[in-house]
mmCIF file of C-alpha atoms in Angstrom:
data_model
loop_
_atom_site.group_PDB
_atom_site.id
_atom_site.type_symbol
_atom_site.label_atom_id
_atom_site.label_comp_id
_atom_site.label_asym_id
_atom_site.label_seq_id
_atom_site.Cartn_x
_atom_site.Cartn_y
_atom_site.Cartn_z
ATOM 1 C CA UNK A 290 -42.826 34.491 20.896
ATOM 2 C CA UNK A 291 -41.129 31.312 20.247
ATOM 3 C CA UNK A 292 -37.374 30.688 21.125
ATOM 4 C CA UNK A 293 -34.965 30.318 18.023
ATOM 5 C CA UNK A 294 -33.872 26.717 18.801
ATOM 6 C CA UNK A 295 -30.154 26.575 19.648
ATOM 7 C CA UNK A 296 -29.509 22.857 18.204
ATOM 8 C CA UNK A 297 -26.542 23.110 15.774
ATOM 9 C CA UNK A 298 -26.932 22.121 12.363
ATOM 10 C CA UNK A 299 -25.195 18.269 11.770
ATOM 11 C CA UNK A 300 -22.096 19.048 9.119
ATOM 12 C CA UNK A 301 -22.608 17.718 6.123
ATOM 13 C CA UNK A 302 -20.176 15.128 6.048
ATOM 14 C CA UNK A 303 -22.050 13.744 9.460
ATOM 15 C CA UNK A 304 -25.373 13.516 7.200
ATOM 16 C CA UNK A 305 -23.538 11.649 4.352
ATOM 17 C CA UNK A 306 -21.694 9.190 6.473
ATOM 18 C CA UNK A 307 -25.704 8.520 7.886
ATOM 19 C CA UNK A 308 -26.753 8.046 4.047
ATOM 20 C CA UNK A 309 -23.718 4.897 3.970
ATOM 21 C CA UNK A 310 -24.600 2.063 1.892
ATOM 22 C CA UNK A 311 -24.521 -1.189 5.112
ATOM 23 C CA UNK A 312 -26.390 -4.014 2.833
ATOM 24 C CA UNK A 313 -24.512 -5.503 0.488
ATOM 25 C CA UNK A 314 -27.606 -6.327 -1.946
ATOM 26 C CA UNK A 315 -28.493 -2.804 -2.404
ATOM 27 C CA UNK A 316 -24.819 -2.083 -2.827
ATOM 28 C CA UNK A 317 -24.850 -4.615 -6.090
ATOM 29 C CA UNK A 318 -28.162 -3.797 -7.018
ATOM 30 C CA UNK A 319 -26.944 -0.115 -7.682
ATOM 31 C CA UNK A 320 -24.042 -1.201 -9.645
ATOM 32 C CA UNK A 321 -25.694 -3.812 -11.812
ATOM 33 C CA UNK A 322 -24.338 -6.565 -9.908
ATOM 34 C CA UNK A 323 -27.840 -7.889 -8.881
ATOM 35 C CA UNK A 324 -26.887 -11.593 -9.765
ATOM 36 C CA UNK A 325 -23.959 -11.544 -7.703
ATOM 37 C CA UNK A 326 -26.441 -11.806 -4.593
ATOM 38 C CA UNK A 327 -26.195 -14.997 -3.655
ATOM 39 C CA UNK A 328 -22.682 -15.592 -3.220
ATOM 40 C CA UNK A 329 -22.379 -12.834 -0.270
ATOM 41 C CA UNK A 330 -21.403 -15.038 2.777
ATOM 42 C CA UNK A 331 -23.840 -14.816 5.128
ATOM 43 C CA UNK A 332 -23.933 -11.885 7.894
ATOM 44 C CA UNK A 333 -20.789 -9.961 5.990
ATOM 45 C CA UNK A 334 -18.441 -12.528 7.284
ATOM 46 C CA UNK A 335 -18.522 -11.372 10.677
ATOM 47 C CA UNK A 336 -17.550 -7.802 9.945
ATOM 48 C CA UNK A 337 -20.083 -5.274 9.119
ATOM 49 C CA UNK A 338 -20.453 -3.284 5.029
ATOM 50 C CA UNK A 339 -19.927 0.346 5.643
ATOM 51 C CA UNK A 340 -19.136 2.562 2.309
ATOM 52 C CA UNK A 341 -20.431 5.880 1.515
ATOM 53 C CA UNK A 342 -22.385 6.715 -1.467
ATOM 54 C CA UNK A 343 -20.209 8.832 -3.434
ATOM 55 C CA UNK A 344 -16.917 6.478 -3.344
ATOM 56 C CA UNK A 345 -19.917 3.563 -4.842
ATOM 57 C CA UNK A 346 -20.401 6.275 -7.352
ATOM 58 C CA UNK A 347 -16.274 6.029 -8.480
ATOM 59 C CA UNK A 348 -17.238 2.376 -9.209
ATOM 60 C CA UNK A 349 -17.676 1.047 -12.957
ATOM 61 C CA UNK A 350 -20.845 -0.415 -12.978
ATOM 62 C CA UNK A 351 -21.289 -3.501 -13.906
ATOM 63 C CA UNK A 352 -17.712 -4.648 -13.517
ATOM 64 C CA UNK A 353 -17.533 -7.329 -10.320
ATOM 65 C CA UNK A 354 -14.117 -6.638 -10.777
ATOM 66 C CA UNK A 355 -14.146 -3.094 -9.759
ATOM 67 C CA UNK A 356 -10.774 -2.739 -7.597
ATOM 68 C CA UNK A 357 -12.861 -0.113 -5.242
ATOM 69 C CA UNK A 358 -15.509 -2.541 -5.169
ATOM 70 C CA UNK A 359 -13.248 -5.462 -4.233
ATOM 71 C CA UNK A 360 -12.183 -3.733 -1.049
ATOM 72 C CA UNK A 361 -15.393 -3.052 0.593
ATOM 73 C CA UNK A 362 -17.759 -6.246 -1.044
ATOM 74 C CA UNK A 363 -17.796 -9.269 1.752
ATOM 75 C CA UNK A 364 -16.218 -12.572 0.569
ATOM 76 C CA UNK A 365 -17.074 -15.777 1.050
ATOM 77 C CA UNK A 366 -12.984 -16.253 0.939
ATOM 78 C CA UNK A 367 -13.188 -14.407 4.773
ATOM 79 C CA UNK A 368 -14.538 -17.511 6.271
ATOM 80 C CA UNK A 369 -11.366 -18.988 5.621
ATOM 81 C CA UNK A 370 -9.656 -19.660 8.923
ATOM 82 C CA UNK A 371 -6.245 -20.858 8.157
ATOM 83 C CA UNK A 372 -4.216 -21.492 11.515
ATOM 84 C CA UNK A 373 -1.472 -18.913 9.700
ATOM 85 C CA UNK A 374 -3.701 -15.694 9.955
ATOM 86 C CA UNK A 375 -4.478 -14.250 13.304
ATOM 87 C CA UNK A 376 -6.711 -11.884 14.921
ATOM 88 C CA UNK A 377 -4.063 -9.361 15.956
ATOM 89 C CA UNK A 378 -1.407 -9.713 13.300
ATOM 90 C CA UNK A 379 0.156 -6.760 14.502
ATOM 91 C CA UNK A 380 1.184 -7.015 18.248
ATOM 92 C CA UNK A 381 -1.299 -3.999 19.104
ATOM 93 C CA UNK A 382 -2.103 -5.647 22.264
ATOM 94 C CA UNK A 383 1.405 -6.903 23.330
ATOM 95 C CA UNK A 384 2.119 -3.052 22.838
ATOM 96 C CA UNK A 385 -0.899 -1.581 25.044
ATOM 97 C CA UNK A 386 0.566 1.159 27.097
ATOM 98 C CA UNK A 387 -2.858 2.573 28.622
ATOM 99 C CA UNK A 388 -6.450 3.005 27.469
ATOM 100 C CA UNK A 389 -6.142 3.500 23.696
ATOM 101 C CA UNK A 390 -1.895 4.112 23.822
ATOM 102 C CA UNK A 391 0.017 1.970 21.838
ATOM 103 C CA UNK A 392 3.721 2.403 21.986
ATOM 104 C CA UNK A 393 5.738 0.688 19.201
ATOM 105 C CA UNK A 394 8.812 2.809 18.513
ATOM 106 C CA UNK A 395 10.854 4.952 19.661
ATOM 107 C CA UNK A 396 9.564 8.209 20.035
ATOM 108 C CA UNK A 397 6.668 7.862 18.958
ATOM 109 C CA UNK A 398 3.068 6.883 21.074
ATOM 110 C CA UNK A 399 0.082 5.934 18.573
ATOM 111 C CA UNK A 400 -3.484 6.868 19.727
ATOM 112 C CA UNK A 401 -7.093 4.865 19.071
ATOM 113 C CA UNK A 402 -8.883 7.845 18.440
ATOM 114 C CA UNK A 403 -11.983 6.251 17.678
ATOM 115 C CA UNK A 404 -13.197 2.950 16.783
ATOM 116 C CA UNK A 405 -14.851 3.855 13.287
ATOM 117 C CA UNK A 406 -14.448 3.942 9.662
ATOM 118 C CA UNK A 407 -17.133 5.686 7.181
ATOM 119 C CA UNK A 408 -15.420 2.827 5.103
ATOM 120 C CA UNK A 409 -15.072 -0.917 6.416
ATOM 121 C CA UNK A 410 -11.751 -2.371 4.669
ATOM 122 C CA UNK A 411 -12.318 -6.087 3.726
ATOM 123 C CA UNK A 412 -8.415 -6.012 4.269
ATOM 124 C CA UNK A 413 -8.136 -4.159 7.711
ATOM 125 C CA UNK A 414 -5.609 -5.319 10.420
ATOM 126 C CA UNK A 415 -7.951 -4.117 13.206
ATOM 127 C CA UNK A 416 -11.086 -6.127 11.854
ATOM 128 C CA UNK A 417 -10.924 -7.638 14.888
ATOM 129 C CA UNK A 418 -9.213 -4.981 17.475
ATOM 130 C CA UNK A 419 -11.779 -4.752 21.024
ATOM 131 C CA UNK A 420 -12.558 -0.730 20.293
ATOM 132 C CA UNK A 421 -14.659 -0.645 22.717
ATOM 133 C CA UNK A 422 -12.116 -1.011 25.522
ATOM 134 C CA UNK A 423 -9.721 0.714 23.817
ATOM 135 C CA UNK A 424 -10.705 4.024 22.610
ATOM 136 C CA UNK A 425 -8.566 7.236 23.543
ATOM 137 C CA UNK A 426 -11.061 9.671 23.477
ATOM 138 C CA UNK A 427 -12.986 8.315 26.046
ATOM 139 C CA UNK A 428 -12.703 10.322 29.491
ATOM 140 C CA UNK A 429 -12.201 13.331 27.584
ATOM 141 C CA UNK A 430 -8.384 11.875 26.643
ATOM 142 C CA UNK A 431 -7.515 11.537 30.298
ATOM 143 C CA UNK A 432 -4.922 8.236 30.657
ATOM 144 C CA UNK A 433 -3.641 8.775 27.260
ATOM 145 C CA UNK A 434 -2.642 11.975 28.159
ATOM 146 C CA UNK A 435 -1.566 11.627 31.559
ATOM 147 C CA UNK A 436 0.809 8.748 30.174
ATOM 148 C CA UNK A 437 2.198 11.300 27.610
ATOM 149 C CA UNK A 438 3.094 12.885 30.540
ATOM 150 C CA UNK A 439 5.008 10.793 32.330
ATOM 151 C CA UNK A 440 6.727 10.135 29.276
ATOM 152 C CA UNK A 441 8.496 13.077 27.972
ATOM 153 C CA UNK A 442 10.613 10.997 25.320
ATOM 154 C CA UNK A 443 7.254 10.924 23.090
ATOM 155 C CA UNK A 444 7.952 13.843 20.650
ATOM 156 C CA UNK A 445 5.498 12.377 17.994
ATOM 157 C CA UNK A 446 1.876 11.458 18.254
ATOM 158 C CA UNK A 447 0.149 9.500 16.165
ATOM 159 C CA UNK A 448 -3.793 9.529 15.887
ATOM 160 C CA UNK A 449 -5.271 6.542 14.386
ATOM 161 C CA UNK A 450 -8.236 3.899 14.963
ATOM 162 C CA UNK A 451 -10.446 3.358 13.464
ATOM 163 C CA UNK A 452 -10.192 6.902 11.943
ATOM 164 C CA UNK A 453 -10.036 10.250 13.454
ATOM 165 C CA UNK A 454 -11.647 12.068 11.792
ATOM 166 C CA UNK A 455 -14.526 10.384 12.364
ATOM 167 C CA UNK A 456 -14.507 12.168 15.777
ATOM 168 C CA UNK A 457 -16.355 15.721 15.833
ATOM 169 C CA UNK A 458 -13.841 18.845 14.876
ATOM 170 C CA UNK A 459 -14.398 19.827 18.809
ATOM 171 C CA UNK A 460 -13.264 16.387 20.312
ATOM 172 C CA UNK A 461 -10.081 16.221 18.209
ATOM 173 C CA UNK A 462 -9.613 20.196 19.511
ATOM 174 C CA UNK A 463 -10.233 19.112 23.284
ATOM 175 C CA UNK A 464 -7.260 16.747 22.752
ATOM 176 C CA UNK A 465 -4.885 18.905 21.439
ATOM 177 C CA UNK A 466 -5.819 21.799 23.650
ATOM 178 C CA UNK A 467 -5.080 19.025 26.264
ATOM 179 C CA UNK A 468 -1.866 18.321 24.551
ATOM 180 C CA UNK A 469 -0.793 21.821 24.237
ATOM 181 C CA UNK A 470 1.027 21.576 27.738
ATOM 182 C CA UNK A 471 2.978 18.795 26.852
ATOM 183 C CA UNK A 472 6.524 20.679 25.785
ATOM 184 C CA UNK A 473 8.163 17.729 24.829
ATOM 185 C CA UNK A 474 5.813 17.053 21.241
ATOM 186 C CA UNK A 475 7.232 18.411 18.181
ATOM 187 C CA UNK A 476 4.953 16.829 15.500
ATOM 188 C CA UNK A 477 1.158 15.603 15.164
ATOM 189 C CA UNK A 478 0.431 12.970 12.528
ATOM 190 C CA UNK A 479 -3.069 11.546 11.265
ATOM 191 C CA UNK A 480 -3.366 8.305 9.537
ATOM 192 C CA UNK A 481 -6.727 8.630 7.999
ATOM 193 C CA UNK A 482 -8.819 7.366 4.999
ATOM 194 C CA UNK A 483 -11.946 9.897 5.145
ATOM 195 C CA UNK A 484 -10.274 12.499 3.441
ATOM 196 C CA UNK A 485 -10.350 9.756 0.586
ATOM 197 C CA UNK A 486 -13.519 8.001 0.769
ATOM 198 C CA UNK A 487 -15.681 11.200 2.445
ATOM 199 C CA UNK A 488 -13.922 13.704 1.729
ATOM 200 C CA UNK A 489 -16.476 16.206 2.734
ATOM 201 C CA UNK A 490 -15.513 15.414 6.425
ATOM 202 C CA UNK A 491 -12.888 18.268 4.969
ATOM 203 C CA UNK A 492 -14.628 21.187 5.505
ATOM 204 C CA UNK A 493 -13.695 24.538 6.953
ATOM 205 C CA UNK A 494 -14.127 23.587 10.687
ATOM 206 C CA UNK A 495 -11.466 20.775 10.162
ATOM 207 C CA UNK A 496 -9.240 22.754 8.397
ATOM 208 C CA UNK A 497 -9.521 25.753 10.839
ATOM 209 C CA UNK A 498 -8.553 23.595 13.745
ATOM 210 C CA UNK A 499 -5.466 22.019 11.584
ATOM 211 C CA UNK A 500 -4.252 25.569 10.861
ATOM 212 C CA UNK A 501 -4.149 26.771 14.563
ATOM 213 C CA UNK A 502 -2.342 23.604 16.385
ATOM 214 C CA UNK A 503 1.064 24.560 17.087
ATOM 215 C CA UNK A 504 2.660 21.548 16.297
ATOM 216 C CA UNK A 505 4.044 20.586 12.528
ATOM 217 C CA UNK A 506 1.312 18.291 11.217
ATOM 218 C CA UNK A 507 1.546 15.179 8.690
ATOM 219 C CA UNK A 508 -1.539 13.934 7.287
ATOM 220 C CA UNK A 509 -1.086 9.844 6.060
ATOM 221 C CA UNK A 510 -3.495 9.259 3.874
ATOM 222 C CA UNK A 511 -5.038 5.832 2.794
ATOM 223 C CA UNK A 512 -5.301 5.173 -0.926
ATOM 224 C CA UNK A 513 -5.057 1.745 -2.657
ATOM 225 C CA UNK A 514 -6.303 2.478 -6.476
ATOM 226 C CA UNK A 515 -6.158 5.714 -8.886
ATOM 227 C CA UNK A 516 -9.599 5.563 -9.530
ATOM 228 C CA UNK A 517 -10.268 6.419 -5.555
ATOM 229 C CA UNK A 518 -8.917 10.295 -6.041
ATOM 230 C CA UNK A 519 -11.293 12.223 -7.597
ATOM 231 C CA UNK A 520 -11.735 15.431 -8.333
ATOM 232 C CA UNK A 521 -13.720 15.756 -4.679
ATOM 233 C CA UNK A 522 -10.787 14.148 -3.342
ATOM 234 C CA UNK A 523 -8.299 16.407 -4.837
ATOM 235 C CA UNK A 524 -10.050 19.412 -3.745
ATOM 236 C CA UNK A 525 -10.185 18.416 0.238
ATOM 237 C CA UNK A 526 -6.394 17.752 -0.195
ATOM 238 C CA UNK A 527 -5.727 21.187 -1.640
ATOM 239 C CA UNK A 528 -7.736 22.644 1.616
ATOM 240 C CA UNK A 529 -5.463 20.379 4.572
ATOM 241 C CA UNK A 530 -1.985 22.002 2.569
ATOM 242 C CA UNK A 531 -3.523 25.282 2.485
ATOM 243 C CA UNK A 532 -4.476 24.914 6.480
ATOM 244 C CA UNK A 533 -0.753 23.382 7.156
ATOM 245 C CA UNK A 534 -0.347 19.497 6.841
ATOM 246 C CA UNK A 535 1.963 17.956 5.045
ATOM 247 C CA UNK A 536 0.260 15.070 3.339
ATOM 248 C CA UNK A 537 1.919 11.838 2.536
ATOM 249 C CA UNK A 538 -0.222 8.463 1.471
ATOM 250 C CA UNK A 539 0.147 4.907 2.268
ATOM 251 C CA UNK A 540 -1.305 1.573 0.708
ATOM 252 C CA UNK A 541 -1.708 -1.946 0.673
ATOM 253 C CA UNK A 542 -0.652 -4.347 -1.710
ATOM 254 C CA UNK A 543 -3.953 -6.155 -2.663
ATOM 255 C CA UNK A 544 -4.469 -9.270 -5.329
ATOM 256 C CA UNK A 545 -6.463 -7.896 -7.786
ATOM 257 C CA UNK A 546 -6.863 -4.524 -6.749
ATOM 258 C CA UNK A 547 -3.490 -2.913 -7.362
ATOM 259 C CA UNK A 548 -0.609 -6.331 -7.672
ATOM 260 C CA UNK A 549 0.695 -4.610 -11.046
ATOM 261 C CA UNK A 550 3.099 -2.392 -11.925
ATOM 262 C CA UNK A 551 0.830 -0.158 -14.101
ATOM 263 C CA UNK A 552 -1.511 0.283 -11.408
ATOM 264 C CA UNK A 553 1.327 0.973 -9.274
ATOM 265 C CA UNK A 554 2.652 3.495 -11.353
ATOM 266 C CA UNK A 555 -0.520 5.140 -11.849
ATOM 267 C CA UNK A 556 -1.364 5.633 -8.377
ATOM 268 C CA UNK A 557 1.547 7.591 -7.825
ATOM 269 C CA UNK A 558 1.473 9.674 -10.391
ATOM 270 C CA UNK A 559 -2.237 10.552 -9.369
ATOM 271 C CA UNK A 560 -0.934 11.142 -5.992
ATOM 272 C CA UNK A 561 1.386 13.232 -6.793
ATOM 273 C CA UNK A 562 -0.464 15.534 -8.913
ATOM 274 C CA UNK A 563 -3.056 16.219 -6.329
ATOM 275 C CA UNK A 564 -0.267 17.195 -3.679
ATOM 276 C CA UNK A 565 0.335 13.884 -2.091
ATOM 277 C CA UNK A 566 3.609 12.339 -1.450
ATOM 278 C CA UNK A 567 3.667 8.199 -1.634
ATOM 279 C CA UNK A 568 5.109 6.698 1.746
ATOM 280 C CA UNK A 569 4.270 3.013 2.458
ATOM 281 C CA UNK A 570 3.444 0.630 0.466
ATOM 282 C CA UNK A 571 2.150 -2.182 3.128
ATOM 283 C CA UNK A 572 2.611 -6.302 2.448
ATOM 284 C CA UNK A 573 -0.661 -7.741 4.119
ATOM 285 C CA UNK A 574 -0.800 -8.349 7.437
ATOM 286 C CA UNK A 575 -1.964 -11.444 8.115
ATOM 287 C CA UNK A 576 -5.422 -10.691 10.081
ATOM 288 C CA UNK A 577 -7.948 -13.433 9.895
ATOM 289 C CA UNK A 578 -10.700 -12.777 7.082
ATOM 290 C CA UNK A 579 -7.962 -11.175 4.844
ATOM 291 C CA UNK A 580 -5.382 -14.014 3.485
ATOM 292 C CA UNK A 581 -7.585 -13.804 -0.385
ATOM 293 C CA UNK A 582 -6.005 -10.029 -0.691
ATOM 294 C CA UNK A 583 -2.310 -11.976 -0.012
ATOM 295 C CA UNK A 584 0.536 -11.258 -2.429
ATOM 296 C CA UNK A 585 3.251 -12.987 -2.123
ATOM 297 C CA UNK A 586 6.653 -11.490 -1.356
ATOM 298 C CA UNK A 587 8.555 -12.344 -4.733
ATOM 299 C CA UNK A 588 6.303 -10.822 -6.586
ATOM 300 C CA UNK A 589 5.490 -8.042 -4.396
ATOM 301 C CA UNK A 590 9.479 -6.937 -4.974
ATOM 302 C CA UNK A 591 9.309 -7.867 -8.465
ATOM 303 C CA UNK A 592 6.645 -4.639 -8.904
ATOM 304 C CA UNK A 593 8.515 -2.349 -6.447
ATOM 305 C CA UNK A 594 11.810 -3.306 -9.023
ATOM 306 C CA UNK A 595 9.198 -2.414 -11.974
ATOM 307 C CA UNK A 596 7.518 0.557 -10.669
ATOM 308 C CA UNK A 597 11.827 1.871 -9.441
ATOM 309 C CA UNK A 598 12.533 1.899 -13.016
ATOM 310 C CA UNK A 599 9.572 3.455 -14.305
ATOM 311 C CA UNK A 600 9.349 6.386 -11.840
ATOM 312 C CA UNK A 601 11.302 9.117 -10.175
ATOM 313 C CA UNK A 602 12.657 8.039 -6.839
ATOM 314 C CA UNK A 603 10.330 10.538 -4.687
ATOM 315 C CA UNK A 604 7.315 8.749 -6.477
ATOM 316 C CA UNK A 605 8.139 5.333 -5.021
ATOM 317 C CA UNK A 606 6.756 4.274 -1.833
ATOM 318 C CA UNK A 607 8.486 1.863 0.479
ATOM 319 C CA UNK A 608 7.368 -1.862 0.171
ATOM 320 C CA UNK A 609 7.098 -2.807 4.340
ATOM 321 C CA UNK A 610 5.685 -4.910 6.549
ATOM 322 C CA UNK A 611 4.875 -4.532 10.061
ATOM 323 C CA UNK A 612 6.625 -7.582 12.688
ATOM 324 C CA UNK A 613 5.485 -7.531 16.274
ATOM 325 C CA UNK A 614 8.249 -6.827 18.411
ATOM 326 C CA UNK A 615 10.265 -4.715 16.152
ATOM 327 C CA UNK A 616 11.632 -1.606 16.354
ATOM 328 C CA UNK A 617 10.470 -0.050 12.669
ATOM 329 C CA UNK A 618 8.725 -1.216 10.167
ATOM 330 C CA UNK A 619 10.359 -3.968 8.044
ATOM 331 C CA UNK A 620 11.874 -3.249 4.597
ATOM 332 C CA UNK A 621 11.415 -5.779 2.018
ATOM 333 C CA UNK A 622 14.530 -5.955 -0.408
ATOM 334 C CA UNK A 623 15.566 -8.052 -3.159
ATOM 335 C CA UNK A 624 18.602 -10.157 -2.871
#
């Protein structure tokens, strides 16, 4: 008699984040952008493709001006490096507290869950960030944890990356487990972009987990463009309210993907109709590789003044930008 073999099936999501589209010719050859070949800069500019296959399939085909497109294709515009753009435009290392902590602001401690993406943000601040010396989870959580401990004016944690939810259901439980002796947290928050570009990774594991922590969770979403929530996506956000989580989204403010009013508007509304709450809306930070996405500050308040007087006030996110060194983030404001 044979054994039954006691290997656990992958989840889903884990096979479809294998499938990932990381060659940018096939990527244009499925949308029709074949010609478009040879003006890829050569070895994706120093920072890897990554996008599943069903956000490619919210693309318009044919269009090289897709604005989903546009945030995952490599540029020749990232060789660019202008002396103004740096590697950590953020202060994330200045603000190292121990292996994977960053501490910012008051109150809060932010976690490097993991170092990766199932999508790889042309724009992202941490294009450059050394993951693999920084990642929480490794240790099974231990010197983040133990610094949470000696800390007991850290009422808020914030998991981030990379993404994490690309970390197995399990892992993310063995940290809060962990965390569940820690009296002084009174909220969990996420900041994570599968839910939007995978969101399969949504499944009833996940939301299982989210509906036993003990903590009030927020779930921060990352979504630049309309056209990213589909149905798929509006479904996985009805499951994480249903398990608990309030969820709130913030963007980026992107030439050409989202610099106008209408798209502005639009995003918004869509949020809002699939349960989502706009939060941030993020000027650029200025990360090498990324100063082609750059909108200017004039104009940048010039839409936030547009989109004010076209929608309700709970429907308009707050135009920041993050300083090193600062206490909060940075409101822009008119004069």
């Amino acid at each position: 008699m044979i054994a039954a073999s006691s290997t656990r099936p992958q989840p889903r999501w884990q096979t479809l984040w294998r499938e990932s589209i990381t060659d940018a010719q096939e990527l244009l050859g499925l949308l029709d952008l074949a010609h478009l070949a040879g003006s890829l800069p050569a070895a994706d500019a120093g920072f890897s493709l990554r996008v599943p296959r069903g956000f490619v399939a919210r693309m318009r085909r044919g269009d090289p001006h897709d604005p989903l497109l546009l945030q995952i294709l490599p540029q020749l515009a990232e060789c660019d490096r202008r002396s103004t753009a740096q590697l950590d435009a953020v202060g994330d290392g200045a603000a190292r507290a121990a292996r994977g902590v960053i501490h910012k602001y008051h109150g809060r401690a932010l976690l490097i869950a993991s170092g990766a993406c199932a999508v790889n943000c042309r724009y992202c601040f941490r294009r450059h960030f050394p993951y693999a010396e920084e990642t929480a989870a490794a240790q099974h959580w231990r010197d983040a944890v133990d610094w949470l401990r000696a800390h007991p004016d850290i009422d808020e944690l914030i998991l981030s990356g990379g993404d994490p939810l690309s970390l197995a259901t399990a892992k993310l439980a063995e940290l809060t487990d962990a965390l569940r002796d820690l009296p002084q947290l009174k909220r969990l928050r996420l900041h994570t972009r599968l839910p939007v570009v995978l969101p399969e990774r949504v499944d009833a594991e996940l939301c299982a987990w989210l509906a036993r922590l003990p903590w009030p969770v927020a779930i921060v979403l990352h979504a630049n463009h309309a056209q990213e929530l589909d149905a798929g996506v509006a479904a996985a956000c009805a499951h994480l309210r249903a398990a608990g989580a309030q969820l709130l989204n913030q963007s980026v403010l992107l030439k050409q993907v989202n610099d106008s009013a209408d798209r502005l508007c639009a995003l918004s509304e869509r949020l809002f109709a699939i349960g989502v709450l706009p939060y941030y809306l993020h000027q650029l930070d200025r990360v090498q590789g990324t100063l082609h996405f750059e909108v200017d500050d004039a104009h940048a308040l010039q839409l936030i003044e547009s989109v004010r007087q076209r929608l309700p006030g709970y429907l308009l996110p707050r135009l920041v930008r993050e300083e090193p060194g600062q206490p909060a983030k940075t409101a822009l404001q008119g004069p």
